[in-house]
Amino acid sequence: MAKEPVSMIRPDLLGHAPAGNLTLNDKIKELLSSGKTVYHLAFGQSPFPVMESALRSLAMNAGQTAYLPVTGILELRKAICEFHREFDDLDLQPENVIVGPGSKELIFLLLNVFNGDVFVLSPTWLTYQPQARLAGHEPIVITTEYRHEWRLTSDLLDRALKRSSCQNKLLILANPDNPTGTVYTEDHWKDLVAILRKHNVIVLSDEIYGRLTFSGNHCSLAKFYPERTILSTGLSKWASAGGWRVGYHVYPTSLRPLLDAVRSAASHSYTCAAAPMQYAAVSYLSISEETKAFISHLRRILEVVAGFCHHHLTEVGVKAVKSQGGFYMFPDFEAIRCALAKRGITTAQQMCDAIFDEVSVALMPGGPSFLRPVDELTVRLCFVNFDGHAALKAGESVGLNNPLPVDFVEEYCALTAEGILALKKWVISQKNNVS
């Protein structure tokens, strides 16, 4: 009698799916290449160009082909420390920095070597939980609330941590947040740090959007909880260099055993980040007036685009926290639930499918991908599908000492504006169909 075939996939990963944002982005790219008009509000890739000095540095270092130190070249690690000293008032040491092919890879290696319970927020970036599961953890989910602007509160944190009997606890959170656009200030951290210290929690603070905090006053958790915070960031967002795959983590000295374990795992996996990109990254992270101006221009352009999106959607009853940094907002279409129900639409996925079919606006549904209920009508909206080259050039011509014109978004970020207005019109049409 033939034996029943045994799956080649680990049983706990049989339902594992690829990252939804990447899958959807590939689909949209195919449609765009075929000539179809799509308002792509579903993928968070920086629209802005790479700084000219960094491009020159990359060209000069294209011939760098040697394997580099696993943790990254010393020149780059020193530049990272000086960069965060300037912008975040952090006292970091090069020996505590590890550079990798994107911060995502470094998060994954940390999860693989970590022994203890892992905590993630809801909503949260859609890759934290799948990475934890790939690494053999079943993360404990802490559900945040709209009334707190999707932030973690001390009460929520304390209750969640009490659910774990493990001595070692790792919390992963993003600031500014993906998918909500919310940020944490000094006052928020002060409330949370007392609970973190009480439970001796390690925090992976994902600050990949830190330089894009609209106020210009990013508050790194590493400043308020230096002994147990692992700072995670890189060049993909503020530096517009996602495809370069340069990310880094900075560990406190007290967590040196974890850093050593990650470095060992890195030596057995990716070996080192790409050599030309590491050398070019030094120019990006070296403090200069060009770098400061570049960041300031990006911040204020993103702020006016975020404000445009929030204004037009909330004007027709969509509930949303106004984004305070990064590329995203997390609107809730509960106001049209009854209208959608009459069409047989009861989930965010069904709603997003209808929006795409009817007005060619691509959105990512909230739901399970972001650890939300399947019937919640939230979506992650990315407001960066505009021509960043044109927007940056226009912003530079205005100058940082002058406000951007009131029609800036419609004129220089037209694809995003048109997509939001099409979505707004669609919401109105759903309401009208009920009345």
GROMACS .gro file of C-alpha atoms in nm:
model
  435
    1MET     CA    1   0.000   0.000   0.000
    2ALA     CA    2   0.141   0.336  -0.104
    3LYS     CA    3   0.235   0.570   0.177
    4GLU     CA    4   0.045   0.895   0.216
    5PRO     CA    5   0.277   1.170   0.083
    6VAL     CA    6   0.426   1.389   0.353
    7SER     CA    7   0.427   1.763   0.289
    8MET     CA    8   0.768   1.915   0.223
    9ILE     CA    9   0.652   2.232   0.399
   10ARG     CA   10   0.661   2.274   0.776
   11PRO     CA   11   0.308   2.212   0.907
   12ASP     CA   12   0.292   2.553   1.075
   13LEU     CA   13   0.366   2.724   0.741
   14LEU     CA   14   0.118   2.544   0.517
   15GLY     CA   15  -0.107   2.850   0.505
   16HIS     CA   16   0.181   3.096   0.472
   17ALA     CA   17   0.133   3.354   0.196
   18PRO     CA   18   0.368   3.600   0.024
   19ALA     CA   19   0.369   3.965   0.131
   20GLY     CA   20   0.040   4.107   0.004
   21ASN     CA   21   0.184   4.451  -0.076
   22LEU     CA   22   0.451   4.306  -0.305
   23THR     CA   23   0.207   4.072  -0.478
   24LEU     CA   24  -0.040   4.353  -0.541
   25ASN     CA   25   0.237   4.586  -0.658
   26ASP     CA   26   0.349   4.331  -0.918
   27LYS     CA   27  -0.009   4.304  -1.045
   28ILE     CA   28  -0.049   4.682  -1.070
   29LYS     CA   29   0.283   4.716  -1.254
   30GLU     CA   30   0.160   4.470  -1.517
   31LEU     CA   31  -0.160   4.670  -1.564
   32LEU     CA   32   0.028   5.000  -1.588
   33SER     CA   33   0.271   4.856  -1.843
   34SER     CA   34  -0.026   4.749  -2.056
   35GLY     CA   35  -0.148   5.108  -2.068
   36LYS     CA   36  -0.428   5.088  -1.810
   37THR     CA   37  -0.485   5.392  -1.591
   38VAL     CA   38  -0.452   5.293  -1.226
   39TYR     CA   39  -0.433   5.519  -0.922
   40HIS     CA   40  -0.185   5.313  -0.726
   41LEU     CA   41  -0.241   5.400  -0.360
   42ALA     CA   42  -0.136   5.058  -0.237
   43PHE     CA   43   0.245   5.053  -0.225
   44GLY     CA   44   0.482   5.258  -0.011
   45GLN     CA   45   0.781   5.322  -0.233
   46SER     CA   46   0.948   5.663  -0.219
   47PRO     CA   47   0.870   5.864  -0.532
   48PHE     CA   48   1.162   6.100  -0.489
   49PRO     CA   49   1.500   6.087  -0.667
   50VAL     CA   50   1.827   5.985  -0.507
   51MET     CA   51   2.048   6.276  -0.402
   52GLU     CA   52   2.297   6.375  -0.672
   53SER     CA   53   2.598   6.339  -0.442
   54ALA     CA   54   2.496   5.982  -0.357
   55LEU     CA   55   2.458   5.896  -0.727
   56ARG     CA   56   2.808   6.028  -0.797
   57SER     CA   57   2.945   5.828  -0.505
   58LEU     CA   58   2.772   5.511  -0.629
   59ALA     CA   59   2.921   5.556  -0.977
   60MET     CA   60   3.268   5.612  -0.831
   61ASN     CA   61   3.240   5.294  -0.623
   62ALA     CA   62   3.086   5.066  -0.885
   63GLY     CA   63   3.419   4.883  -0.900
   64GLN     CA   64   3.411   4.785  -0.532
   65THR     CA   65   3.371   4.408  -0.560
   66ALA     CA   66   3.534   4.265  -0.248
   67TYR     CA   67   3.343   4.097   0.033
   68LEU     CA   68   3.309   4.346   0.316
   69PRO     CA   69   3.290   4.297   0.694
   70VAL     CA   70   2.967   4.129   0.800
   71THR     CA   71   2.869   4.428   1.015
   72GLY     CA   72   2.951   4.681   0.740
   73ILE     CA   73   3.249   4.902   0.663
   74LEU     CA   74   3.373   5.106   0.958
   75GLU     CA   75   3.343   5.432   0.763
   76LEU     CA   76   2.971   5.371   0.715
   77ARG     CA   77   2.913   5.262   1.075
   78LYS     CA   78   3.083   5.579   1.199
   79ALA     CA   79   2.871   5.789   0.962
   80ILE     CA   80   2.557   5.620   1.097
   81CYS     CA   81   2.653   5.712   1.453
   82GLU     CA   82   2.723   6.076   1.362
   83PHE     CA   83   2.399   6.096   1.161
   84HIS     CA   84   2.187   5.993   1.459
   85ARG     CA   85   2.391   6.210   1.694
   86GLU     CA   86   2.299   6.508   1.477
   87PHE     CA   87   1.933   6.429   1.414
   88ASP     CA   88   1.829   6.228   1.722
   89ASP     CA   89   2.077   6.335   1.991
   90LEU     CA   90   2.187   5.973   2.038
   91ASP     CA   91   2.528   5.862   2.162
   92LEU     CA   92   2.596   5.552   1.952
   93GLN     CA   93   2.908   5.345   1.901
   94PRO     CA   94   3.022   5.195   1.565
   95GLU     CA   95   3.087   4.855   1.726
   96ASN     CA   96   2.715   4.832   1.809
   97VAL     CA   97   2.602   4.887   1.448
   98ILE     CA   98   2.529   4.615   1.193
   99VAL     CA   99   2.459   4.695   0.828
  100GLY     CA  100   2.256   4.454   0.617
  101PRO     CA  101   2.079   4.422   0.280
  102GLY     CA  102   1.774   4.608   0.408
  103SER     CA  103   1.646   4.642   0.764
  104LYS     CA  104   1.387   4.371   0.689
  105GLU     CA  105   1.662   4.107   0.671
  106LEU     CA  106   1.809   4.222   1.001
  107ILE     CA  107   1.469   4.205   1.171
  108PHE     CA  108   1.426   3.851   1.041
  109LEU     CA  109   1.766   3.741   1.171
  110LEU     CA  110   1.692   3.895   1.511
  111LEU     CA  111   1.367   3.697   1.529
  112ASN     CA  112   1.552   3.380   1.435
  113VAL     CA  113   1.807   3.407   1.715
  114PHE     CA  114   1.576   3.550   1.982
  115ASN     CA  115   1.461   3.317   2.259
  116GLY     CA  116   1.138   3.440   2.417
  117ASP     CA  117   0.795   3.585   2.343
  118VAL     CA  118   0.742   3.829   2.058
  119PHE     CA  119   0.477   4.105   2.072
  120VAL     CA  120   0.338   4.295   1.774
  121LEU     CA  121   0.071   4.562   1.743
  122SER     CA  122  -0.259   4.561   1.555
  123PRO     CA  123  -0.263   4.729   1.310
  124THR     CA  124   0.102   4.690   1.215
  125TRP     CA  125   0.331   4.648   0.918
  126LEU     CA  126   0.222   4.335   0.739
  127THR     CA  127   0.558   4.154   0.758
  128TYR     CA  128   0.632   4.148   1.132
  129GLN     CA  129   0.396   3.860   1.211
  130PRO     CA  130   0.489   3.643   0.908
  131GLN     CA  131   0.859   3.692   0.984
  132ALA     CA  132   0.802   3.590   1.345
  133ARG     CA  133   0.622   3.276   1.232
  134LEU     CA  134   0.895   3.192   0.983
  135ALA     CA  135   1.137   3.217   1.276
  136GLY     CA  136   0.927   2.978   1.487
  137HIS     CA  137   0.744   3.230   1.707
  138GLU     CA  138   0.370   3.279   1.745
  139PRO     CA  139   0.356   3.650   1.826
  140ILE     CA  140   0.124   3.793   2.088
  141VAL     CA  141  -0.091   4.066   1.932
  142ILE     CA  142  -0.164   4.392   2.115
  143THR     CA  143  -0.470   4.559   1.964
  144THR     CA  144  -0.454   4.939   1.954
  145GLU     CA  145  -0.751   5.170   1.904
  146TYR     CA  146  -0.855   5.455   1.678
  147ARG     CA  147  -0.944   5.670   1.980
  148HIS     CA  148  -0.576   5.664   2.079
  149GLU     CA  149  -0.473   5.741   1.719
  150TRP     CA  150  -0.365   5.375   1.690
  151ARG     CA  151  -0.085   5.427   1.944
  152LEU     CA  152   0.018   5.176   2.205
  153THR     CA  153  -0.081   5.293   2.553
  154SER     CA  154   0.075   5.200   2.886
  155ASP     CA  155  -0.243   5.016   2.997
  156LEU     CA  156  -0.259   4.807   2.678
  157LEU     CA  157   0.110   4.729   2.703
  158ASP     CA  158   0.101   4.631   3.069
  159ARG     CA  159  -0.197   4.398   3.022
  160ALA     CA  160  -0.038   4.230   2.721
  161LEU     CA  161   0.300   4.176   2.885
  162LYS     CA  162   0.132   4.013   3.186
  163ARG     CA  163   0.004   3.743   2.948
  164SER     CA  164   0.359   3.616   2.906
  165SER     CA  165   0.549   3.405   3.156
  166CYS     CA  166   0.870   3.420   2.950
  167GLN     CA  167   1.166   3.599   3.101
  168ASN     CA  168   1.264   3.737   2.759
  169LYS     CA  169   1.015   3.960   2.579
  170LEU     CA  170   1.057   4.141   2.246
  171LEU     CA  171   0.817   4.414   2.133
  172ILE     CA  172   0.819   4.531   1.769
  173LEU     CA  173   0.671   4.868   1.679
  174ALA     CA  174   0.717   5.136   1.413
  175ASN     CA  175   0.754   5.511   1.462
  176PRO     CA  176   0.625   5.680   1.246
  177ASP     CA  177   0.384   5.396   1.205
  178ASN     CA  178   0.307   5.186   0.901
  179PRO     CA  179   0.011   5.162   0.822
  180THR     CA  180  -0.144   5.442   1.031
  181GLY     CA  181   0.096   5.737   0.999
  182THR     CA  182   0.079   5.801   1.373
  183VAL     CA  183   0.391   5.906   1.567
  184TYR     CA  184   0.513   5.883   1.926
  185THR     CA  185   0.627   6.195   2.109
  186GLU     CA  186   0.839   6.237   2.420
  187ASP     CA  187   0.527   6.234   2.639
  188HIS     CA  188   0.407   5.905   2.485
  189TRP     CA  189   0.745   5.742   2.543
  190LYS     CA  190   0.762   5.855   2.905
  191ASP     CA  191   0.436   5.672   2.977
  192LEU     CA  192   0.547   5.357   2.799
  193VAL     CA  193   0.904   5.339   2.925
  194ALA     CA  194   0.795   5.283   3.284
  195ILE     CA  195   0.605   4.970   3.174
  196LEU     CA  196   0.889   4.855   2.947
  197ARG     CA  197   1.134   4.878   3.236
  198LYS     CA  198   0.893   4.708   3.473
  199HIS     CA  199   0.881   4.402   3.245
  200ASN     CA  200   1.242   4.433   3.120
  201VAL     CA  201   1.125   4.432   2.757
  202ILE     CA  202   1.352   4.449   2.453
  203VAL     CA  203   1.208   4.679   2.186
  204LEU     CA  204   1.279   4.663   1.815
  205SER     CA  205   1.200   5.025   1.728
  206ASP     CA  206   1.148   5.041   1.352
  207GLU     CA  207   1.225   5.404   1.266
  208ILE     CA  208   1.262   5.364   0.891
  209TYR     CA  209   1.034   5.670   0.846
  210GLY     CA  210   1.195   5.869   1.128
  211ARG     CA  211   1.341   6.142   0.910
  212LEU     CA  212   0.999   6.187   0.750
  213THR     CA  213   0.819   6.289   1.071
  214PHE     CA  214   0.638   6.596   0.940
  215SER     CA  215   0.709   6.813   1.244
  216GLY     CA  216   1.082   6.757   1.196
  217ASN     CA  217   1.097   6.653   1.562
  218HIS     CA  218   1.131   6.274   1.547
  219CYS     CA  219   1.154   6.121   1.895
  220SER     CA  220   1.357   5.802   1.890
  221LEU     CA  221   1.275   5.552   2.163
  222ALA     CA  222   1.649   5.486   2.190
  223LYS     CA  223   1.687   5.825   2.358
  224PHE     CA  224   1.437   5.743   2.634
  225TYR     CA  225   1.499   5.369   2.675
  226PRO     CA  226   1.860   5.328   2.560
  227GLU     CA  227   1.940   5.013   2.756
  228ARG     CA  228   1.690   4.783   2.578
  229THR     CA  229   1.608   4.950   2.244
  230ILE     CA  230   1.732   4.816   1.911
  231LEU     CA  231   1.712   5.096   1.655
  232SER     CA  232   1.611   4.973   1.309
  233THR     CA  233   1.627   5.195   1.001
  234GLY     CA  234   1.792   5.241   0.661
  235LEU     CA  235   1.793   5.426   0.332
  236SER     CA  236   1.477   5.297   0.164
  237LYS     CA  237   1.234   5.571   0.267
  238TRP     CA  238   1.384   5.912   0.343
  239ALA     CA  239   1.680   5.851   0.113
  240SER     CA  240   1.461   5.715  -0.169
  241ALA     CA  241   1.697   5.420  -0.212
  242GLY     CA  242   1.482   5.115  -0.144
  243GLY     CA  243   1.637   4.915  -0.425
  244TRP     CA  244   1.985   4.976  -0.290
  245ARG     CA  245   1.897   4.745   0.002
  246VAL     CA  246   2.096   4.920   0.273
  247GLY     CA  247   1.951   4.895   0.623
  248TYR     CA  248   2.107   4.888   0.966
  249HIS     CA  249   2.040   4.812   1.331
  250VAL     CA  250   2.202   4.976   1.630
  251TYR     CA  251   2.212   4.771   1.952
  252PRO     CA  252   2.278   4.892   2.305
  253THR     CA  253   2.591   4.751   2.466
  254SER     CA  254   2.373   4.563   2.716
  255LEU     CA  255   2.231   4.353   2.430
  256ARG     CA  256   2.569   4.259   2.287
  257PRO     CA  257   2.495   3.882   2.301
  258LEU     CA  258   2.197   3.937   2.068
  259LEU     CA  259   2.405   4.145   1.827
  260ASP     CA  260   2.676   3.877   1.823
  261ALA     CA  261   2.415   3.610   1.746
  262VAL     CA  262   2.268   3.820   1.463
  263ARG     CA  263   2.615   3.886   1.324
  264SER     CA  264   2.687   3.513   1.328
  265ALA     CA  265   2.357   3.441   1.149
  266ALA     CA  266   2.437   3.713   0.895
  267SER     CA  267   2.772   3.551   0.818
  268HIS     CA  268   2.585   3.230   0.731
  269SER     CA  269   2.317   3.400   0.522
  270TYR     CA  270   2.379   3.724   0.334
  271THR     CA  271   2.754   3.765   0.414
  272CYS     CA  272   2.748   4.145   0.371
  273ALA     CA  273   2.548   4.428   0.219
  274ALA     CA  274   2.649   4.516  -0.138
  275ALA     CA  275   2.986   4.693  -0.149
  276PRO     CA  276   2.908   4.982  -0.392
  277MET     CA  277   2.594   5.071  -0.196
  278GLN     CA  278   2.776   5.075   0.136
  279TYR     CA  279   3.038   5.318   0.010
  280ALA     CA  280   2.773   5.536  -0.155
  281ALA     CA  281   2.565   5.533   0.165
  282VAL     CA  282   2.847   5.713   0.345
  283SER     CA  283   2.777   6.022   0.133
  284TYR     CA  284   2.405   6.001   0.216
  285LEU     CA  285   2.467   5.977   0.588
  286SER     CA  286   2.744   6.235   0.606
  287ILE     CA  287   2.591   6.549   0.754
  288SER     CA  288   2.571   6.828   0.498
  289GLU     CA  289   2.347   7.119   0.410
  290GLU     CA  290   2.243   6.923   0.100
  291THR     CA  291   2.122   6.633   0.314
  292LYS     CA  292   1.937   6.857   0.560
  293ALA     CA  293   1.764   7.051   0.281
  294PHE     CA  294   1.674   6.728   0.097
  295ILE     CA  295   1.504   6.585   0.405
  296SER     CA  296   1.321   6.913   0.476
  297HIS     CA  297   1.183   6.931   0.123
  298LEU     CA  298   1.059   6.572   0.135
  299ARG     CA  299   0.893   6.621   0.473
  300ARG     CA  300   0.692   6.924   0.377
  301ILE     CA  301   0.581   6.780   0.042
  302LEU     CA  302   0.459   6.463   0.211
  303GLU     CA  303   0.285   6.667   0.480
  304VAL     CA  304   0.077   6.867   0.230
  305VAL     CA  305  -0.011   6.552   0.035
  306ALA     CA  306  -0.116   6.376   0.356
  307GLY     CA  307  -0.326   6.679   0.452
  308PHE     CA  308  -0.496   6.681   0.111
  309CYS     CA  309  -0.588   6.313   0.145
  310HIS     CA  310  -0.717   6.351   0.500
  311HIS     CA  311  -0.924   6.660   0.418
  312HIS     CA  312  -1.103   6.516   0.118
  313LEU     CA  313  -1.179   6.177   0.269
  314THR     CA  314  -1.295   6.298   0.608
  315GLU     CA  315  -1.509   6.560   0.432
  316VAL     CA  316  -1.731   6.277   0.306
  317GLY     CA  317  -1.744   6.089   0.637
  318VAL     CA  318  -1.447   5.856   0.608
  319LYS     CA  319  -1.288   5.821   0.951
  320ALA     CA  320  -0.909   5.865   0.960
  321VAL     CA  321  -0.627   5.980   1.183
  322LYS     CA  322  -0.431   6.251   1.006
  323SER     CA  323  -0.090   6.115   0.912
  324GLN     CA  324   0.198   6.272   1.107
  325GLY     CA  325   0.484   6.109   0.921
  326GLY     CA  326   0.579   5.866   0.647
  327PHE     CA  327   0.375   5.753   0.348
  328TYR     CA  328   0.047   5.621   0.493
  329MET     CA  329  -0.291   5.669   0.650
  330PHE     CA  330  -0.538   5.404   0.768
  331PRO     CA  331  -0.889   5.525   0.682
  332ASP     CA  332  -1.205   5.346   0.795
  333PHE     CA  333  -1.505   5.340   0.558
  334GLU     CA  334  -1.754   5.240   0.828
  335ALA     CA  335  -1.973   5.535   0.724
  336ILE     CA  336  -2.081   5.351   0.408
  337ARG     CA  337  -2.114   5.001   0.558
  338CYS     CA  338  -2.493   4.991   0.510
  339ALA     CA  339  -2.464   5.101   0.148
  340LEU     CA  340  -2.198   4.839   0.082
  341ALA     CA  341  -2.393   4.567   0.260
  342LYS     CA  342  -2.681   4.620   0.016
  343ARG     CA  343  -2.433   4.530  -0.258
  344GLY     CA  344  -2.317   4.221  -0.070
  345ILE     CA  345  -1.989   4.387   0.031
  346THR     CA  346  -1.902   4.312   0.393
  347THR     CA  347  -1.520   4.299   0.405
  348ALA     CA  348  -1.238   4.540   0.327
  349GLN     CA  349  -1.109   4.305   0.059
  350GLN     CA  350  -1.444   4.306  -0.120
  351MET     CA  351  -1.463   4.684  -0.086
  352CYS     CA  352  -1.112   4.731  -0.230
  353ASP     CA  353  -1.199   4.501  -0.519
  354ALA     CA  354  -1.509   4.711  -0.594
  355ILE     CA  355  -1.316   5.038  -0.571
  356PHE     CA  356  -1.052   4.907  -0.809
  357ASP     CA  357  -1.306   4.775  -1.059
  358GLU     CA  358  -1.520   5.089  -1.053
  359VAL     CA  359  -1.276   5.382  -1.023
  360SER     CA  360  -0.932   5.220  -1.080
  361VAL     CA  361  -0.803   5.313  -0.734
  362ALA     CA  362  -0.579   5.042  -0.585
  363LEU     CA  363  -0.579   5.014  -0.205
  364MET     CA  364  -0.463   4.750   0.040
  365PRO     CA  365  -0.744   4.618   0.262
  366GLY     CA  366  -0.693   4.625   0.637
  367GLY     CA  367  -0.819   4.293   0.765
  368PRO     CA  368  -0.591   3.999   0.851
  369SER     CA  369  -0.283   4.131   0.665
  370PHE     CA  370  -0.264   4.413   0.918
  371LEU     CA  371  -0.397   4.194   1.203
  372ARG     CA  372  -0.740   4.356   1.189
  373PRO     CA  373  -1.086   4.190   1.188
  374VAL     CA  374  -1.186   4.058   0.846
  375ASP     CA  375  -1.512   4.261   0.848
  376GLU     CA  376  -1.349   4.591   0.947
  377LEU     CA  377  -1.363   4.840   0.658
  378THR     CA  378  -1.015   4.984   0.703
  379VAL     CA  379  -0.756   5.019   0.428
  380ARG     CA  380  -0.392   5.116   0.411
  381LEU     CA  381  -0.367   5.414   0.180
  382CYS     CA  382  -0.023   5.508   0.043
  383PHE     CA  383  -0.017   5.867  -0.082
  384VAL     CA  384   0.314   5.854  -0.271
  385ASN     CA  385   0.221   5.755  -0.627
  386PHE     CA  386   0.313   6.096  -0.770
  387ASP     CA  387   0.610   6.221  -0.972
  388GLY     CA  388   0.856   6.290  -0.693
  389HIS     CA  389   1.115   6.439  -0.927
  390ALA     CA  390   0.873   6.710  -1.042
  391ALA     CA  391   0.738   6.770  -0.690
  392LEU     CA  392   1.087   6.805  -0.542
  393LYS     CA  393   1.200   7.041  -0.818
  394ALA     CA  394   0.889   7.255  -0.766
  395GLY     CA  395   0.938   7.257  -0.390
  396GLU     CA  396   1.302   7.361  -0.427
  397SER     CA  397   1.205   7.645  -0.661
  398VAL     CA  398   0.965   7.779  -0.396
  399GLY     CA  399   1.236   7.759  -0.128
  400LEU     CA  400   1.213   7.635   0.229
  401ASN     CA  401   1.148   7.983   0.364
  402ASN     CA  402   0.823   8.012   0.169
  403PRO     CA  403   0.506   7.803   0.201
  404LEU     CA  404   0.407   7.570  -0.080
  405PRO     CA  405   0.123   7.710  -0.295
  406VAL     CA  406  -0.230   7.599  -0.209
  407ASP     CA  407  -0.267   7.408  -0.537
  408PHE     CA  408   0.068   7.230  -0.502
  409VAL     CA  409  -0.079   6.881  -0.462
  410GLU     CA  410  -0.316   6.910  -0.759
  411GLU     CA  411  -0.040   7.049  -0.982
  412TYR     CA  412   0.269   6.852  -0.882
  413CYS     CA  413   0.124   6.540  -0.716
  414ALA     CA  414  -0.155   6.498  -0.969
  415LEU     CA  415  -0.186   6.118  -0.972
  416THR     CA  416  -0.236   6.107  -0.596
  417ALA     CA  417  -0.480   6.398  -0.605
  418GLU     CA  418  -0.681   6.244  -0.888
  419GLY     CA  419  -0.692   5.908  -0.710
  420ILE     CA  420  -0.814   6.064  -0.385
  421LEU     CA  421  -1.080   6.268  -0.563
  422ALA     CA  422  -1.195   5.958  -0.753
  423LEU     CA  423  -1.218   5.771  -0.423
  424LYS     CA  424  -1.407   6.062  -0.265
  425LYS     CA  425  -1.655   6.064  -0.555
  426TRP     CA  426  -1.700   5.687  -0.517
  427VAL     CA  427  -1.786   5.725  -0.147
  428ILE     CA  428  -2.043   5.993  -0.231
  429SER     CA  429  -2.197   5.766  -0.494
  430GLN     CA  430  -2.236   5.485  -0.240
  431LYS     CA  431  -2.414   5.721  -0.001
  432ASN     CA  432  -2.640   5.848  -0.278
  433ASN     CA  433  -2.738   5.493  -0.371
  434VAL     CA  434  -2.882   5.446  -0.021
  435SER     CA  435  -3.074   5.771   0.001
   0.00000   0.00000   0.00000
